[in-house]
Amino acid sequence: MRGGKILSRGFHRAFGEPHAEVDALSKLPLRAAEGATLYVNLEPCCHHGKTPPCTEAITRAGVQRVVYGLADPNPQVNKQGLDQLTKAGVKVHGPVLESDCREINRGYLKHRQTGLPWVTLKWAQSLDGRIATFTGDSRWISGPESLKLAHVLRAEHDAVLAGINTVLTDDPQLTVRHIRGHHPTRVILDSALRFPTKAAMLTDGKARILIATSQSAPEDKIRALKILGAEVLTVPGERGQLDLNALLKELGQRGILYLLVEGGSKVIASFIQQGLFDEIVCIIAPSLIGADGIASTGAFAVARMDNVVKLQTVQRKAFGRDIVVWLRPQLRTTNDQRLCSPA
């Protein structure tokens, strides 16, 4: 920005691609950024990784001032980027709007601290907590506005996860269709490797398919799925249950910072029981299915109210006839409190 005028905007599109600073500067003619102020929500990097240092691009472009929102906790940066800019004669101001910037970068911050992605659980249910009728029919519980939101959520995440029962029942694509946006990597939990070789997502070519299965999965089925374009990942587990924490670590190593879990109910319950989620997006439709319908989550075996999973409502909003509620685990630490409600 210079003289109150925005010269360019940029953002980090994907793991391994140019960072926001370089993206914004690359859109400008040579020397157009001289004397300008650069606003960034995260401290510019100063090391060679998947991309060159942003600090070099900033100083080379002649930027006069950098306003940053949050220092980068990455040990390879951690205020070293700010120091390099200062030594190069660039004026540095910040942090500003730090809590908002923590929210924007919540997936990155969690990944830096734990190696795990930010996990969002999403489902649509009737008012009485059912995601389908007793026959398994679930189209459509929610209205068109909520359906569009569901595709917005997919576009905002690096990967979308579903269980094999969802694949066998619905043959979903798990792509972004009702809006323009990025198709997430599709992750399927399939301990017995029942994934059908004629599944729709194997033929659309729109996004990666990662099938997580057990170490006892048949080798011939693994080879067949690989030939069809899927990637098969063996994950530790026992009694037919995959180790979700091990899977999340593997996804984190692959650069997946935001994971959207879409079900089914047993998969949702497993993430909740093991405390492996950061956020819930629950779409509630004004309809009743009845006790014989399929519950939105599997059983938790909670005997006392002292043991219930406690959540806090972050935001609630109407989408057409539906109500959508964003929830997160009840605050536990001061750091958690810095994560504010989504915009």
mmCIF file of C-alpha atoms in Angstrom:
data_model
loop_
_atom_site.group_PDB
_atom_site.id
_atom_site.type_symbol
_atom_site.label_atom_id
_atom_site.label_comp_id
_atom_site.label_asym_id
_atom_site.label_seq_id
_atom_site.Cartn_x
_atom_site.Cartn_y
_atom_site.Cartn_z
ATOM 1 C CA MET A 1 0.000 0.000 0.000
ATOM 2 C CA ARG A 2 1.160 3.539 -0.756
ATOM 3 C CA GLY A 3 -0.657 6.826 -0.302
ATOM 4 C CA GLY A 4 -3.803 5.025 0.857
ATOM 5 C CA LYS A 5 -3.935 2.952 -2.334
ATOM 6 C CA ILE A 6 -3.691 -0.850 -2.412
ATOM 7 C CA LEU A 7 -1.056 -1.741 -5.000
ATOM 8 C CA SER A 8 -1.384 -5.521 -4.872
ATOM 9 C CA ARG A 9 -2.737 -8.444 -2.829
ATOM 10 C CA GLY A 10 -1.354 -11.941 -2.397
ATOM 11 C CA PHE A 11 -1.881 -15.183 -0.538
ATOM 12 C CA HIS A 12 -0.164 -18.525 0.002
ATOM 13 C CA ARG A 13 -2.061 -20.940 -2.233
ATOM 14 C CA ALA A 14 -0.598 -24.269 -1.184
ATOM 15 C CA PHE A 15 2.272 -26.031 0.558
ATOM 16 C CA GLY A 16 5.453 -25.510 -1.483
ATOM 17 C CA GLU A 17 4.089 -22.576 -3.501
ATOM 18 C CA PRO A 18 5.153 -18.898 -3.146
ATOM 19 C CA HIS A 19 4.252 -17.211 0.113
ATOM 20 C CA ALA A 20 1.795 -14.321 0.244
ATOM 21 C CA GLU A 21 4.486 -11.636 0.197
ATOM 22 C CA VAL A 22 6.122 -12.979 -2.969
ATOM 23 C CA ASP A 23 2.741 -13.588 -4.578
ATOM 24 C CA ALA A 24 1.723 -9.959 -4.037
ATOM 25 C CA LEU A 25 5.057 -8.482 -5.149
ATOM 26 C CA SER A 26 5.209 -10.657 -8.274
ATOM 27 C CA LYS A 27 2.036 -9.001 -9.594
ATOM 28 C CA LEU A 28 3.683 -5.571 -9.682
ATOM 29 C CA PRO A 29 5.931 -4.022 -12.332
ATOM 30 C CA LEU A 30 9.608 -3.581 -11.483
ATOM 31 C CA ARG A 31 10.196 -0.914 -8.776
ATOM 32 C CA ALA A 32 6.428 -0.368 -8.301
ATOM 33 C CA ALA A 33 6.681 -1.329 -4.606
ATOM 34 C CA GLU A 34 9.440 1.150 -3.751
ATOM 35 C CA GLY A 35 8.524 3.195 -0.661
ATOM 36 C CA ALA A 36 5.372 1.142 -0.061
ATOM 37 C CA THR A 37 4.067 -0.469 3.136
ATOM 38 C CA LEU A 38 3.528 -4.231 3.183
ATOM 39 C CA TYR A 39 0.862 -5.665 5.517
ATOM 40 C CA VAL A 40 1.203 -9.347 6.446
ATOM 41 C CA ASN A 41 -0.623 -11.468 9.049
ATOM 42 C CA LEU A 42 2.505 -13.582 9.719
ATOM 43 C CA GLU A 43 6.156 -12.579 10.018
ATOM 44 C CA PRO A 44 7.983 -12.922 6.655
ATOM 45 C CA CYS A 45 10.231 -15.984 6.447
ATOM 46 C CA CYS A 46 13.995 -15.574 6.230
ATOM 47 C CA HIS A 47 15.247 -19.061 5.331
ATOM 48 C CA HIS A 48 15.471 -21.310 2.291
ATOM 49 C CA GLY A 49 12.792 -24.004 2.475
ATOM 50 C CA LYS A 50 10.328 -25.026 -0.236
ATOM 51 C CA THR A 51 10.616 -21.404 -1.403
ATOM 52 C CA PRO A 52 13.296 -18.656 -1.149
ATOM 53 C CA PRO A 53 13.235 -16.194 1.796
ATOM 54 C CA CYS A 54 10.456 -13.605 1.639
ATOM 55 C CA THR A 55 12.706 -11.093 3.387
ATOM 56 C CA GLU A 56 14.977 -11.022 0.335
ATOM 57 C CA ALA A 57 12.067 -10.371 -2.017
ATOM 58 C CA ILE A 58 10.787 -7.576 0.240
ATOM 59 C CA THR A 59 14.102 -5.736 0.480
ATOM 60 C CA ARG A 60 14.836 -6.274 -3.219
ATOM 61 C CA ALA A 61 11.490 -4.691 -4.108
ATOM 62 C CA GLY A 62 12.305 -1.566 -2.079
ATOM 63 C CA VAL A 63 9.447 -1.895 0.424
ATOM 64 C CA GLN A 64 9.873 0.839 3.027
ATOM 65 C CA ARG A 65 7.740 -0.499 5.888
ATOM 66 C CA VAL A 66 6.331 -3.867 7.002
ATOM 67 C CA VAL A 67 3.378 -4.166 9.383
ATOM 68 C CA TYR A 68 2.997 -7.716 10.703
ATOM 69 C CA GLY A 69 0.308 -9.361 12.793
ATOM 70 C CA LEU A 70 2.066 -12.297 14.412
ATOM 71 C CA ALA A 71 5.640 -13.501 14.896
ATOM 72 C CA ASP A 72 6.334 -16.859 13.222
ATOM 73 C CA PRO A 73 6.947 -19.611 15.864
ATOM 74 C CA ASN A 74 8.989 -21.625 13.359
ATOM 75 C CA PRO A 75 12.475 -21.927 14.971
ATOM 76 C CA GLN A 76 13.983 -21.084 11.563
ATOM 77 C CA VAL A 77 12.188 -17.728 11.659
ATOM 78 C CA ASN A 78 10.960 -16.688 15.152
ATOM 79 C CA LYS A 79 11.634 -12.933 14.814
ATOM 80 C CA GLN A 80 14.777 -13.480 12.741
ATOM 81 C CA GLY A 81 12.842 -12.323 9.688
ATOM 82 C CA LEU A 82 11.954 -9.098 11.486
ATOM 83 C CA ASP A 83 15.601 -8.608 12.472
ATOM 84 C CA GLN A 84 16.790 -9.084 8.885
ATOM 85 C CA LEU A 85 14.305 -6.533 7.602
ATOM 86 C CA THR A 86 15.327 -4.011 10.262
ATOM 87 C CA LYS A 87 19.016 -4.475 9.455
ATOM 88 C CA ALA A 88 18.205 -3.920 5.775
ATOM 89 C CA GLY A 89 16.649 -0.544 6.611
ATOM 90 C CA VAL A 90 13.000 -1.615 6.434
ATOM 91 C CA LYS A 91 10.803 -0.147 9.179
ATOM 92 C CA VAL A 92 8.978 -2.920 11.073
ATOM 93 C CA HIS A 93 5.791 -2.400 13.072
ATOM 94 C CA GLY A 94 3.877 -5.026 15.056
ATOM 95 C CA PRO A 95 2.450 -7.253 16.265
ATOM 96 C CA VAL A 96 -1.008 -5.892 15.450
ATOM 97 C CA LEU A 97 -4.405 -7.649 15.736
ATOM 98 C CA GLU A 98 -2.522 -10.628 17.146
ATOM 99 C CA SER A 99 -5.544 -12.695 18.239
ATOM 100 C CA ASP A 100 -7.161 -12.291 14.819
ATOM 101 C CA CYS A 101 -3.940 -13.391 13.159
ATOM 102 C CA ARG A 102 -3.750 -16.443 15.422
ATOM 103 C CA GLU A 103 -7.199 -17.382 14.196
ATOM 104 C CA ILE A 104 -6.226 -16.916 10.544
ATOM 105 C CA ASN A 105 -3.105 -19.043 11.029
ATOM 106 C CA ARG A 106 -4.588 -21.581 13.470
ATOM 107 C CA GLY A 107 -3.777 -24.586 11.289
ATOM 108 C CA TYR A 108 -0.204 -23.471 10.703
ATOM 109 C CA LEU A 109 0.326 -22.724 14.405
ATOM 110 C CA LYS A 110 -1.035 -26.103 15.494
ATOM 111 C CA HIS A 111 1.075 -27.873 12.892
ATOM 112 C CA ARG A 112 4.206 -26.083 14.106
ATOM 113 C CA GLN A 113 3.456 -27.034 17.712
ATOM 114 C CA THR A 114 2.285 -30.636 17.227
ATOM 115 C CA GLY A 115 2.909 -31.761 13.647
ATOM 116 C CA LEU A 116 -0.834 -32.422 13.332
ATOM 117 C CA PRO A 117 -3.430 -30.684 11.117
ATOM 118 C CA TRP A 118 -6.318 -28.582 12.403
ATOM 119 C CA VAL A 119 -9.267 -31.012 12.395
ATOM 120 C CA THR A 120 -12.820 -29.830 11.711
ATOM 121 C CA LEU A 121 -15.737 -32.243 12.057
ATOM 122 C CA LYS A 122 -18.741 -31.409 9.884
ATOM 123 C CA TRP A 123 -22.180 -32.966 9.603
ATOM 124 C CA ALA A 124 -25.759 -32.036 8.720
ATOM 125 C CA GLN A 125 -28.540 -33.354 10.947
ATOM 126 C CA SER A 126 -32.219 -33.100 11.678
ATOM 127 C CA LEU A 127 -33.432 -31.266 14.769
ATOM 128 C CA ASP A 128 -33.519 -34.582 16.637
ATOM 129 C CA GLY A 129 -29.899 -35.384 15.827
ATOM 130 C CA ARG A 130 -30.261 -37.769 12.886
ATOM 131 C CA ILE A 131 -28.139 -37.728 9.726
ATOM 132 C CA ALA A 132 -30.260 -40.203 7.755
ATOM 133 C CA THR A 133 -33.463 -42.230 7.898
ATOM 134 C CA PHE A 134 -33.439 -45.860 9.031
ATOM 135 C CA THR A 135 -32.977 -46.870 5.373
ATOM 136 C CA GLY A 136 -29.846 -44.716 5.088
ATOM 137 C CA ASP A 137 -31.459 -42.015 2.923
ATOM 138 C CA SER A 138 -29.851 -38.646 3.668
ATOM 139 C CA ARG A 139 -30.383 -36.474 0.554
ATOM 140 C CA TRP A 140 -31.042 -33.800 1.327
ATOM 141 C CA ILE A 141 -31.337 -33.089 5.047
ATOM 142 C CA SER A 142 -30.081 -29.538 4.716
ATOM 143 C CA GLY A 143 -31.136 -26.795 2.296
ATOM 144 C CA PRO A 144 -29.272 -25.410 -0.740
ATOM 145 C CA GLU A 145 -27.636 -22.589 1.224
ATOM 146 C CA SER A 146 -26.116 -25.069 3.686
ATOM 147 C CA LEU A 147 -25.049 -27.324 0.842
ATOM 148 C CA LYS A 148 -23.113 -24.417 -0.648
ATOM 149 C CA LEU A 149 -21.501 -23.800 2.758
ATOM 150 C CA ALA A 150 -20.398 -27.440 2.843
ATOM 151 C CA HIS A 151 -18.553 -26.936 -0.440
ATOM 152 C CA VAL A 152 -17.027 -23.681 0.825
ATOM 153 C CA LEU A 153 -15.660 -25.665 3.768
ATOM 154 C CA ARG A 154 -14.174 -28.258 1.430
ATOM 155 C CA ALA A 155 -12.470 -25.541 -0.596
ATOM 156 C CA GLU A 156 -11.007 -24.043 2.591
ATOM 157 C CA HIS A 157 -9.401 -27.314 3.702
ATOM 158 C CA ASP A 158 -6.366 -29.155 2.382
ATOM 159 C CA ALA A 159 -8.040 -32.544 2.722
ATOM 160 C CA VAL A 160 -11.487 -34.051 3.344
ATOM 161 C CA LEU A 161 -11.877 -37.378 5.177
ATOM 162 C CA ALA A 162 -14.679 -39.934 5.144
ATOM 163 C CA GLY A 163 -15.106 -43.548 6.224
ATOM 164 C CA ILE A 164 -15.446 -46.474 3.851
ATOM 165 C CA ASN A 165 -19.128 -46.940 4.751
ATOM 166 C CA THR A 166 -19.845 -43.478 3.340
ATOM 167 C CA VAL A 167 -18.091 -44.486 0.109
ATOM 168 C CA LEU A 168 -19.986 -47.783 -0.138
ATOM 169 C CA THR A 169 -23.355 -46.161 0.626
ATOM 170 C CA ASP A 170 -23.169 -42.843 -1.280
ATOM 171 C CA ASP A 171 -20.295 -43.219 -3.776
ATOM 172 C CA PRO A 172 -19.356 -39.561 -3.111
ATOM 173 C CA GLN A 173 -16.960 -37.416 -5.120
ATOM 174 C CA LEU A 174 -15.834 -35.300 -2.141
ATOM 175 C CA THR A 175 -14.956 -32.471 -4.522
ATOM 176 C CA VAL A 176 -15.909 -28.785 -4.703
ATOM 177 C CA ARG A 177 -18.849 -28.357 -7.095
ATOM 178 C CA HIS A 178 -21.273 -25.631 -5.978
ATOM 179 C CA ILE A 179 -18.634 -22.893 -5.861
ATOM 180 C CA ARG A 180 -15.340 -22.176 -7.584
ATOM 181 C CA GLY A 181 -12.490 -23.422 -5.447
ATOM 182 C CA HIS A 182 -9.681 -25.825 -4.703
ATOM 183 C CA HIS A 183 -10.432 -29.561 -4.626
ATOM 184 C CA PRO A 184 -9.078 -31.052 -1.382
ATOM 185 C CA THR A 185 -7.133 -34.296 -1.146
ATOM 186 C CA ARG A 186 -9.632 -37.103 -0.460
ATOM 187 C CA VAL A 187 -8.743 -39.330 2.499
ATOM 188 C CA ILE A 188 -10.707 -42.546 3.090
ATOM 189 C CA LEU A 189 -10.548 -44.673 6.256
ATOM 190 C CA ASP A 190 -10.738 -48.282 5.141
ATOM 191 C CA SER A 191 -9.149 -50.787 7.546
ATOM 192 C CA ALA A 192 -10.222 -53.866 5.535
ATOM 193 C CA LEU A 193 -9.578 -52.210 2.149
ATOM 194 C CA ARG A 194 -13.123 -52.642 0.848
ATOM 195 C CA PHE A 195 -12.764 -49.600 -1.425
ATOM 196 C CA PRO A 196 -14.601 -50.350 -4.699
ATOM 197 C CA THR A 197 -12.497 -50.234 -7.848
ATOM 198 C CA LYS A 198 -15.433 -48.622 -9.663
ATOM 199 C CA ALA A 199 -15.858 -45.739 -7.198
ATOM 200 C CA ALA A 200 -16.701 -42.400 -8.846
ATOM 201 C CA MET A 201 -13.745 -40.576 -7.342
ATOM 202 C CA LEU A 202 -11.323 -42.940 -9.095
ATOM 203 C CA THR A 203 -12.416 -41.681 -12.504
ATOM 204 C CA ASP A 204 -12.898 -37.908 -12.114
ATOM 205 C CA GLY A 205 -9.196 -37.046 -11.881
ATOM 206 C CA LYS A 206 -9.966 -33.908 -9.862
ATOM 207 C CA ALA A 207 -7.973 -34.530 -6.687
ATOM 208 C CA ARG A 208 -5.627 -36.945 -4.980
ATOM 209 C CA ILE A 209 -7.102 -40.012 -3.293
ATOM 210 C CA LEU A 210 -5.391 -41.338 -0.180
ATOM 211 C CA ILE A 211 -6.796 -44.587 1.222
ATOM 212 C CA ALA A 212 -5.705 -45.339 4.797
ATOM 213 C CA THR A 213 -5.798 -49.044 5.546
ATOM 214 C CA SER A 214 -4.361 -51.601 7.948
ATOM 215 C CA GLN A 215 -1.042 -53.400 7.601
ATOM 216 C CA SER A 216 -2.939 -56.627 6.918
ATOM 217 C CA ALA A 217 -4.640 -55.299 3.778
ATOM 218 C CA PRO A 218 -4.352 -57.653 0.766
ATOM 219 C CA GLU A 219 -1.435 -56.792 -1.490
ATOM 220 C CA ASP A 220 -3.351 -57.533 -4.704
ATOM 221 C CA LYS A 221 -6.065 -55.001 -3.785
ATOM 222 C CA ILE A 222 -3.401 -52.431 -2.912
ATOM 223 C CA ARG A 223 -1.779 -52.905 -6.325
ATOM 224 C CA ALA A 224 -5.127 -52.667 -8.122
ATOM 225 C CA LEU A 225 -6.026 -49.377 -6.417
ATOM 226 C CA LYS A 226 -2.593 -47.905 -7.104
ATOM 227 C CA ILE A 227 -2.961 -48.745 -10.804
ATOM 228 C CA LEU A 228 -6.275 -46.845 -10.758
ATOM 229 C CA GLY A 229 -4.529 -43.744 -9.373
ATOM 230 C CA ALA A 230 -5.159 -44.005 -5.634
ATOM 231 C CA GLU A 231 -2.421 -43.790 -3.042
ATOM 232 C CA VAL A 232 -2.674 -46.465 -0.343
ATOM 233 C CA LEU A 233 -1.224 -45.729 3.083
ATOM 234 C CA THR A 234 -0.867 -48.462 5.706
ATOM 235 C CA VAL A 235 -1.552 -47.227 9.224
ATOM 236 C CA PRO A 236 -1.043 -49.054 12.556
ATOM 237 C CA GLY A 237 -4.163 -50.292 14.275
ATOM 238 C CA GLU A 238 -5.843 -53.171 16.022
ATOM 239 C CA ARG A 239 -9.220 -54.943 16.001
ATOM 240 C CA GLY A 240 -10.190 -53.243 12.763
ATOM 241 C CA GLN A 241 -9.583 -49.716 14.102
ATOM 242 C CA LEU A 242 -6.908 -47.550 12.497
ATOM 243 C CA ASP A 243 -4.685 -45.390 14.693
ATOM 244 C CA LEU A 244 -6.110 -41.949 13.941
ATOM 245 C CA ASN A 245 -3.283 -40.111 15.680
ATOM 246 C CA ALA A 246 -0.728 -41.910 13.502
ATOM 247 C CA LEU A 247 -2.783 -41.021 10.422
ATOM 248 C CA LEU A 248 -2.931 -37.344 11.423
ATOM 249 C CA LYS A 249 0.848 -37.316 11.879
ATOM 250 C CA GLU A 250 1.269 -38.767 8.397
ATOM 251 C CA LEU A 251 -1.073 -36.158 6.920
ATOM 252 C CA GLY A 252 0.828 -33.416 8.720
ATOM 253 C CA GLN A 253 4.095 -34.662 7.215
ATOM 254 C CA ARG A 254 2.469 -34.392 3.792
ATOM 255 C CA GLY A 255 1.778 -30.687 4.304
ATOM 256 C CA ILE A 256 -1.924 -31.019 5.176
ATOM 257 C CA LEU A 257 -2.651 -28.269 7.709
ATOM 258 C CA TYR A 258 -6.466 -28.289 7.586
ATOM 259 C CA LEU A 259 -8.500 -31.519 7.577
ATOM 260 C CA LEU A 260 -12.292 -31.645 7.181
ATOM 261 C CA VAL A 261 -13.899 -34.828 8.535
ATOM 262 C CA GLU A 262 -17.302 -35.496 6.955
ATOM 263 C CA GLY A 263 -18.230 -38.842 8.508
ATOM 264 C CA GLY A 264 -19.935 -41.161 8.888
ATOM 265 C CA SER A 265 -21.203 -41.261 12.440
ATOM 266 C CA LYS A 266 -18.696 -43.859 13.715
ATOM 267 C CA VAL A 267 -15.782 -41.923 12.244
ATOM 268 C CA ILE A 268 -17.037 -38.689 13.839
ATOM 269 C CA ALA A 269 -17.423 -40.469 17.190
ATOM 270 C CA SER A 270 -13.867 -41.847 17.020
ATOM 271 C CA PHE A 271 -12.365 -38.384 16.516
ATOM 272 C CA ILE A 272 -14.447 -36.975 19.375
ATOM 273 C CA GLN A 273 -13.742 -39.821 21.804
ATOM 274 C CA GLN A 274 -10.002 -39.573 21.211
ATOM 275 C CA GLY A 275 -9.967 -35.777 21.490
ATOM 276 C CA LEU A 276 -8.526 -35.437 17.992
ATOM 277 C CA PHE A 277 -10.649 -32.519 16.810
ATOM 278 C CA ASP A 278 -10.351 -28.752 17.037
ATOM 279 C CA GLU A 279 -13.711 -27.598 15.714
ATOM 280 C CA ILE A 280 -17.212 -28.827 14.885
ATOM 281 C CA VAL A 281 -19.484 -27.359 12.223
ATOM 282 C CA CYS A 282 -22.988 -28.691 12.804
ATOM 283 C CA ILE A 283 -25.760 -27.923 10.309
ATOM 284 C CA ILE A 284 -29.189 -28.293 11.909
ATOM 285 C CA ALA A 285 -32.227 -28.608 9.645
ATOM 286 C CA PRO A 286 -35.779 -27.858 10.883
ATOM 287 C CA SER A 287 -36.984 -31.436 10.421
ATOM 288 C CA LEU A 288 -37.608 -34.554 12.502
ATOM 289 C CA ILE A 289 -36.565 -38.053 11.449
ATOM 290 C CA GLY A 290 -37.266 -40.063 14.585
ATOM 291 C CA ALA A 291 -35.397 -42.406 16.899
ATOM 292 C CA ASP A 292 -35.102 -45.097 14.216
ATOM 293 C CA GLY A 293 -32.955 -42.775 12.083
ATOM 294 C CA ILE A 294 -29.148 -42.894 12.053
ATOM 295 C CA ALA A 295 -27.633 -40.781 14.843
ATOM 296 C CA SER A 296 -25.186 -38.012 13.959
ATOM 297 C CA THR A 297 -22.430 -39.613 16.066
ATOM 298 C CA GLY A 298 -21.740 -43.110 17.278
ATOM 299 C CA ALA A 299 -21.939 -44.142 20.925
ATOM 300 C CA PHE A 300 -19.620 -42.564 23.506
ATOM 301 C CA ALA A 301 -20.533 -44.842 26.449
ATOM 302 C CA VAL A 302 -20.843 -41.816 28.752
ATOM 303 C CA ALA A 303 -22.311 -42.900 32.094
ATOM 304 C CA ARG A 304 -22.071 -39.634 34.035
ATOM 305 C CA MET A 305 -22.533 -35.998 33.120
ATOM 306 C CA ASP A 306 -19.072 -35.345 34.525
ATOM 307 C CA ASN A 307 -17.691 -37.215 31.503
ATOM 308 C CA VAL A 308 -19.596 -35.546 28.668
ATOM 309 C CA VAL A 309 -17.640 -33.852 25.892
ATOM 310 C CA LYS A 310 -17.918 -30.169 26.746
ATOM 311 C CA LEU A 311 -17.990 -27.640 23.942
ATOM 312 C CA GLN A 312 -18.254 -23.899 23.581
ATOM 313 C CA THR A 313 -20.274 -22.191 20.886
ATOM 314 C CA VAL A 314 -18.051 -19.965 18.776
ATOM 315 C CA GLN A 315 -20.616 -18.780 16.234
ATOM 316 C CA ARG A 316 -24.132 -19.519 15.067
ATOM 317 C CA LYS A 317 -25.690 -18.353 11.834
ATOM 318 C CA ALA A 318 -28.781 -18.971 9.702
ATOM 319 C CA PHE A 319 -28.272 -20.401 6.219
ATOM 320 C CA GLY A 320 -31.662 -20.378 4.538
ATOM 321 C CA ARG A 321 -33.946 -22.533 6.659
ATOM 322 C CA ASP A 322 -31.047 -24.155 8.529
ATOM 323 C CA ILE A 323 -29.037 -23.093 11.580
ATOM 324 C CA VAL A 324 -25.287 -23.664 11.484
ATOM 325 C CA VAL A 325 -23.308 -23.793 14.731
ATOM 326 C CA TRP A 326 -19.517 -23.625 15.056
ATOM 327 C CA LEU A 327 -18.199 -25.206 18.263
ATOM 328 C CA ARG A 328 -14.812 -25.897 19.791
ATOM 329 C CA PRO A 329 -13.627 -27.895 22.808
ATOM 330 C CA GLN A 330 -14.125 -25.991 26.031
ATOM 331 C CA LEU A 331 -11.238 -23.616 26.714
ATOM 332 C CA ARG A 332 -8.426 -25.156 28.707
ATOM 333 C CA THR A 333 -5.437 -22.817 28.440
ATOM 334 C CA THR A 334 -4.616 -19.179 27.855
ATOM 335 C CA ASN A 335 -3.294 -20.059 24.385
ATOM 336 C CA ASP A 336 -6.648 -21.607 23.462
ATOM 337 C CA GLN A 337 -8.386 -18.361 24.372
ATOM 338 C CA ARG A 338 -6.454 -16.568 21.669
ATOM 339 C CA LEU A 339 -8.368 -18.459 19.011
ATOM 340 C CA CYS A 340 -11.358 -16.284 18.300
ATOM 341 C CA SER A 341 -14.518 -16.890 16.294
ATOM 342 C CA PRO A 342 -14.289 -17.435 12.534
ATOM 343 C CA ALA A 343 -15.128 -14.516 10.290
#
